[in-house]
């Protein structure tokens, strides 16, 4: 339980900085990804492009503020898990409203800033495990 003074100080910080979720939250999240078998390549799918990001097991950094598509109507982020000799796996990271951003309702300009920085969003989950099936 937070102390009332903490909430009051947080509210004052929002007024001064006009960015509630940006202060209390972040637009970058570490997503843990494992695969069976390990050693698969994780590719970020952006339209028709695939960008290599990591090898499993490992950490994928999801940045809602650094992507032009992060604040668009896309509600999910798609990753492809690929290993030679196996069928591709797919991870869909759904986003949800970061509830701390609701403080911004008291300061409407803060909501716009949080939206622009991506701090209004967070991933629904931060760990994924993919089992790849052998090609036949």
Coordinates of C-alpha atoms in Angstrom, one line a residue:
X1 CA 0.0 0.0 0.0
X2 CA 1.4 3.3 -1.0
X3 CA 1.4 6.2 1.4
X4 CA -0.8 9.2 0.6
X5 CA 2.2 11.4 0.5
X6 CA 3.7 9.3 -2.2
X7 CA 0.6 9.6 -4.4
X8 CA 0.4 13.3 -3.7
X9 CA 4.1 13.8 -4.7
X10 CA 3.5 11.7 -7.8
X11 CA 0.5 13.8 -8.7
X12 CA 2.6 17.0 -8.3
X13 CA 5.3 15.5 -10.4
X14 CA 2.7 14.9 -13.1
X15 CA 1.6 18.5 -13.0
X16 CA 5.1 19.7 -13.2
X17 CA 6.3 17.3 -15.9
X18 CA 2.9 16.6 -17.5
X19 CA 3.8 13.0 -18.1
X20 CA 2.5 10.5 -15.5
X21 CA 3.2 7.1 -17.0
X22 CA 6.5 8.4 -18.4
X23 CA 7.6 9.1 -14.8
X24 CA 6.3 6.0 -13.1
X25 CA 6.6 3.5 -16.0
X26 CA 8.7 2.9 -19.0
X27 CA 8.2 2.3 -22.7
X28 CA 10.9 -0.5 -22.8
X29 CA 10.3 -4.0 -21.5
X30 CA 12.5 -7.1 -21.3
X31 CA 10.7 -10.1 -22.7
X32 CA 12.2 -13.5 -21.9
X33 CA 12.1 -16.0 -24.7
X34 CA 13.0 -19.7 -24.6
X35 CA 12.7 -22.3 -27.3
X36 CA 12.8 -26.1 -27.5
X37 CA 15.3 -26.8 -29.0
X38 CA 17.4 -23.8 -27.8
X39 CA 19.6 -21.8 -30.2
X40 CA 16.7 -20.6 -32.4
X41 CA 16.9 -17.2 -34.1
X42 CA 14.2 -14.6 -33.1
X43 CA 13.1 -12.3 -35.8
X44 CA 10.9 -9.2 -35.4
X45 CA 8.3 -9.0 -38.1
X46 CA 7.6 -5.5 -39.4
X47 CA 5.3 -5.6 -42.3
X48 CA 7.0 -7.8 -44.9
X49 CA 10.5 -7.3 -43.3
X50 CA 12.0 -9.7 -40.8
X51 CA 14.8 -8.2 -38.5
X52 CA 17.0 -10.6 -36.6
X53 CA 17.0 -9.6 -32.9
X54 CA 18.3 -12.5 -30.7
X55 CA 19.0 -16.2 -30.2
X56 CA 17.1 -18.3 -27.6
X57 CA 17.2 -18.4 -24.7
X58 CA 17.5 -14.7 -24.2
X59 CA 16.0 -11.4 -23.7
X60 CA 14.1 -9.4 -26.3
X61 CA 13.8 -5.7 -25.7
X62 CA 10.3 -4.4 -26.7
X63 CA 10.3 -0.7 -27.1
X64 CA 6.8 0.9 -27.4
X65 CA 8.4 4.3 -27.7
X66 CA 11.0 3.6 -30.3
X67 CA 8.7 2.1 -33.0
X68 CA 6.5 4.1 -35.4
X69 CA 4.1 1.2 -35.3
X70 CA 4.0 1.1 -31.5
X71 CA 1.4 3.8 -31.1
X72 CA -0.6 2.9 -34.2
X73 CA -3.6 0.7 -34.3
X74 CA -1.4 -2.4 -34.0
X75 CA -2.4 -4.2 -30.8
X76 CA 0.2 -6.8 -31.0
X77 CA 3.9 -7.3 -31.8
X78 CA 4.9 -10.4 -33.8
X79 CA 8.1 -12.4 -33.5
X80 CA 9.2 -15.4 -35.5
X81 CA 11.3 -18.1 -33.9
X82 CA 13.3 -20.0 -36.6
X83 CA 15.8 -22.9 -36.5
X84 CA 17.0 -24.9 -39.4
X85 CA 15.3 -28.3 -39.6
X86 CA 12.2 -27.0 -37.7
X87 CA 9.0 -25.3 -38.6
X88 CA 8.8 -21.6 -37.6
X89 CA 7.3 -20.7 -34.3
X90 CA 5.4 -17.5 -33.8
X91 CA 5.1 -15.3 -30.7
X92 CA 2.4 -12.6 -30.6
X93 CA 3.0 -10.1 -27.8
X94 CA -0.3 -8.4 -27.0
X95 CA -0.2 -4.9 -25.4
X96 CA -2.5 -3.5 -22.7
X97 CA -3.0 -0.2 -21.1
X98 CA -0.5 0.5 -18.3
X99 CA -2.9 1.3 -15.5
X100 CA -0.5 3.9 -14.1
X101 CA -1.3 5.9 -17.2
X102 CA -4.8 6.4 -15.8
X103 CA -3.4 9.0 -13.4
X104 CA -3.1 11.1 -16.6
X105 CA -6.9 11.4 -16.7
X106 CA -6.4 14.1 -14.0
X107 CA -4.0 15.9 -16.4
X108 CA -5.2 15.4 -20.0
X109 CA -2.0 16.8 -21.5
X110 CA -0.1 14.0 -19.7
X111 CA -2.1 11.3 -21.6
X112 CA -1.0 12.8 -24.9
X113 CA 2.6 12.8 -23.8
X114 CA 2.4 9.2 -22.5
X115 CA 0.8 8.2 -25.7
X116 CA 3.5 9.8 -27.7
X117 CA 6.3 8.2 -25.7
X118 CA 4.7 4.8 -25.7
X119 CA 4.6 4.8 -21.9
X120 CA 0.8 4.3 -22.0
X121 CA 1.4 0.6 -23.1
X122 CA 2.9 -2.5 -21.5
X123 CA 3.0 -6.1 -22.7
X124 CA 0.4 -8.5 -21.3
X125 CA 3.1 -11.0 -20.5
X126 CA 6.9 -10.9 -20.3
X127 CA 7.9 -14.6 -20.7
X128 CA 7.3 -16.9 -23.7
X129 CA 8.3 -20.5 -24.4
X130 CA 8.1 -21.9 -27.9
X131 CA 8.3 -25.6 -28.9
X132 CA 9.4 -26.0 -32.5
X133 CA 8.2 -29.0 -34.4
X134 CA 10.7 -30.8 -36.7
X135 CA 10.2 -30.4 -40.5
X136 CA 8.8 -33.4 -42.2

